[in-house]
Amino acid sequence: MNPSPSLAQAVTERVRAVVGAQRVALHEPSFQGNEWAYVKECLDTGWVSSVGSYVDRFERDLAAYTGAAHAVVVSNGTSGLQVALQLAGVMPGDEVVIPVLSFVATANAVRHCGAWPHFADVDGATLGLGVPALADHLDAVLEQRDGVSINRHSGRRVAAIVPMHTFGHPVDMPALMALAARHGIAVVEDAAESLGSFIDGRHTGTYGVCGMLSFNGNKIVTTGGGGALITNDAQLARRAKHLTTTAKQPHPWAFFHDEVAYNYRMPNLNAALGCAQLEQLPNFLRAKRALTQRYASAFADLPQARLFLERPGTEVNYWLQTLILEPGAAHERDAVLAATNEAGLMTRPVWELLNSLPMYRDCPSMPLPVATDLAGRIVNLPSSPQLVREPA
Ligand SMILES: Cc1ncc(COP(=O)(O)O)c(C=O)c1O
């Protein structure tokens, strides 16, 4: 006998009660501020591409908002993460520790550097890298050779650790930074999902040597497509700007490029959208927090599922609302997904674990019990800020 035959129906009813009668997407952009005006200005003036005042302004505004000394905007988060890893010293043939529970871009950026992902487990409190278990693993597999941390099984250098702040929930960065320092390994943060998320008042992405933000269309702030690197290291920021803008030496008319580099720059048109969106970020954050409260009360009486909430000391952007089914209800996840989507309420499972994808199947890994268990129990709920008309 099925112990909870109506979980799919119960979830559908509760999501419906929160979002209302309409069909809803998982996350839609909201353009209620100066988006039209700033983009129109680009069109009117012809400054749509490579350079322009909005690019500089967006970089200044991002640095001011996150508290990072520097921001460098790029064409998307994936290219940004690749460059951040290169500037952190990742070389072809190295290994980079990443969470097995992440969007595929985290692993792809590592491979774009010619390095290999080394998969780590997550913890249930953050959905990101679990620091105590990772510490045990690194203590067991790393050995120091000439001051360098080497994976004793593969013989490869472990050059970086990339925490990812899942759905905006921060990893325990102070603990992770201490662990990385103990092994002399650089930390680069995949903060693609966590613009607006803080740990003890400090913005995610500002703990490691460099952090990456994404402004993809589904993110809390969008530029259509785009990303940024944030860092407190002036030299790294300069190198990032140079490498992502074809390594062109500044000159009013001459084209001299001093190394093989990338065309990863963010166009002015996209940066204009970003400036207007960033102005709206406080409203988005308020709306998302109000939505979280509504979901939390709607699901409070359902024992088979709980809304994933921020832990003490953190301020979460609640980019994607996250329902976690209890272990006994895991087998009903697909029924929940089917029922909600059929009802016009877009929900999604979390990503397939990266080590199950064909190109990453043979990568080194630590044991992954938590991610393996959680991956089948996570359901993301409709999360657009405009689902809350009057932010609390
Ligand atoms: C965790 C994570 N990493 C990396 C990315 C890549 O960002 P982009 O799509 O801007 O390349 C995304 C989002 O798309 C993401 O969610």
Short mmCIF file of N, CA and C and ligand atoms in Angstrom, two decimals, residues 75-81 101-107 109 164-167 190-193 212-219 225-227 319 351, ligand 1:
data_model
loop_
_atom_site.label_atom_id
_atom_site.label_comp_id
_atom_site.label_asym_id
_atom_site.label_seq_id
_atom_site.Cartn_x
_atom_site.Cartn_y
_atom_site.Cartn_z
N SER A 75 30.89 37.78 -20.81
CA SER A 75 29.77 37.38 -21.67
C SER A 75 28.83 36.37 -21.01
N ASN A 76 29.35 35.56 -20.11
CA ASN A 76 28.48 34.67 -19.31
C ASN A 76 29.27 34.11 -18.13
N GLY A 77 28.57 33.45 -17.23
CA GLY A 77 29.22 32.96 -16.03
C GLY A 77 30.22 31.86 -16.31
N THR A 78 29.92 31.02 -17.30
CA THR A 78 30.82 29.90 -17.61
C THR A 78 32.18 30.41 -18.05
N SER A 79 32.18 31.38 -18.98
CA SER A 79 33.47 31.93 -19.44
C SER A 79 34.18 32.63 -18.29
N GLY A 80 33.39 33.29 -17.44
CA GLY A 80 33.99 33.97 -16.28
C GLY A 80 34.67 32.98 -15.35
N LEU A 81 34.01 31.84 -15.11
CA LEU A 81 34.59 30.85 -14.20
C LEU A 81 35.86 30.25 -14.79
N LEU A 101 26.94 18.09 -6.91
CA LEU A 101 25.59 18.62 -7.12
C LEU A 101 25.72 20.06 -7.59
N SER A 102 25.73 20.24 -8.91
CA SER A 102 25.85 21.60 -9.46
C SER A 102 25.37 21.57 -10.90
N PHE A 103 25.18 22.76 -11.45
CA PHE A 103 24.91 22.88 -12.88
C PHE A 103 26.18 22.47 -13.64
N VAL A 104 26.00 21.92 -14.82
CA VAL A 104 27.11 21.34 -15.58
C VAL A 104 28.21 22.36 -15.87
N ALA A 105 27.87 23.65 -15.88
CA ALA A 105 28.87 24.67 -16.22
C ALA A 105 30.04 24.67 -15.24
N THR A 106 29.80 24.32 -13.98
CA THR A 106 30.90 24.31 -13.01
C THR A 106 31.99 23.34 -13.47
N ALA A 107 31.56 22.15 -13.89
CA ALA A 107 32.53 21.16 -14.36
C ALA A 107 33.09 21.55 -15.73
N ALA A 109 33.66 24.46 -16.96
CA ALA A 109 34.69 25.52 -16.85
C ALA A 109 36.03 24.92 -16.46
N MET A 164 30.03 26.08 -4.59
CA MET A 164 28.92 26.67 -5.34
C MET A 164 27.77 26.88 -4.35
N HIS A 165 27.20 28.08 -4.36
CA HIS A 165 26.17 28.44 -3.37
C HIS A 165 24.80 28.10 -3.96
N THR A 166 24.37 26.89 -3.68
CA THR A 166 23.22 26.30 -4.38
C THR A 166 21.92 27.05 -4.13
N PHE A 167 21.28 27.48 -5.20
CA PHE A 167 20.00 28.21 -5.16
C PHE A 167 20.11 29.46 -4.27
N ASP A 190 31.91 29.71 -7.20
CA ASP A 190 30.84 29.75 -8.20
C ASP A 190 29.62 30.35 -7.50
N ALA A 191 29.51 31.67 -7.62
CA ALA A 191 28.42 32.40 -6.98
C ALA A 191 27.36 32.76 -8.03
N ALA A 192 27.26 31.92 -9.08
CA ALA A 192 26.33 32.18 -10.18
C ALA A 192 24.92 32.42 -9.67
N GLU A 193 24.55 31.71 -8.58
CA GLU A 193 23.15 31.72 -8.13
C GLU A 193 22.95 32.59 -6.89
N MET A 212 32.48 34.23 -9.12
CA MET A 212 31.81 34.41 -10.41
C MET A 212 30.32 34.57 -10.18
N LEU A 213 29.72 35.55 -10.85
CA LEU A 213 28.27 35.74 -10.83
C LEU A 213 27.73 35.46 -12.23
N SER A 214 26.49 34.97 -12.31
CA SER A 214 25.84 34.79 -13.62
C SER A 214 24.61 35.68 -13.72
N PHE A 215 24.40 36.22 -14.92
CA PHE A 215 23.20 37.03 -15.18
C PHE A 215 22.40 36.42 -16.31
N ASN A 216 22.44 35.10 -16.38
CA ASN A 216 21.62 34.36 -17.33
C ASN A 216 20.14 34.75 -17.13
N GLY A 217 19.32 34.50 -18.15
CA GLY A 217 17.93 34.93 -18.10
C GLY A 217 17.14 34.40 -16.92
N ASN A 218 17.57 33.29 -16.33
CA ASN A 218 16.80 32.73 -15.21
C ASN A 218 17.32 33.20 -13.86
N LYS A 219 18.35 34.04 -13.82
CA LYS A 219 18.96 34.41 -12.54
C LYS A 219 18.21 35.57 -11.88
N GLY A 225 22.17 37.48 -21.19
CA GLY A 225 23.25 36.54 -20.88
C GLY A 225 24.39 37.38 -20.36
N GLY A 226 25.12 36.87 -19.43
CA GLY A 226 26.24 37.65 -18.90
C GLY A 226 26.75 37.10 -17.60
N GLY A 227 27.87 37.61 -17.19
CA GLY A 227 28.45 37.18 -15.92
C GLY A 227 29.41 38.23 -15.43
N TRP A 319 16.81 32.66 -4.49
CA TRP A 319 16.67 32.70 -5.96
C TRP A 319 15.70 31.63 -6.44
N TRP A 351 19.65 19.11 -10.64
CA TRP A 351 20.48 18.54 -11.72
C TRP A 351 20.83 17.08 -11.43
C1 LIG B 1 25.86 26.94 -10.51
C2 LIG B 1 26.05 27.58 -11.84
N1 LIG B 1 27.29 27.67 -12.34
C3 LIG B 1 27.52 28.23 -13.53
C4 LIG B 1 26.48 28.75 -14.28
C5 LIG B 1 26.83 29.29 -15.63
O1 LIG B 1 26.43 30.58 -15.84
P1 LIG B 1 26.08 31.07 -17.34
O2 LIG B 1 24.81 30.43 -17.73
O3 LIG B 1 25.97 32.56 -17.20
O4 LIG B 1 27.23 30.67 -18.21
C6 LIG B 1 25.16 28.69 -13.79
C7 LIG B 1 23.99 29.23 -14.49
O5 LIG B 1 23.67 29.19 -15.58
C8 LIG B 1 24.94 28.07 -12.55
O6 LIG B 1 23.70 27.96 -12.04
#
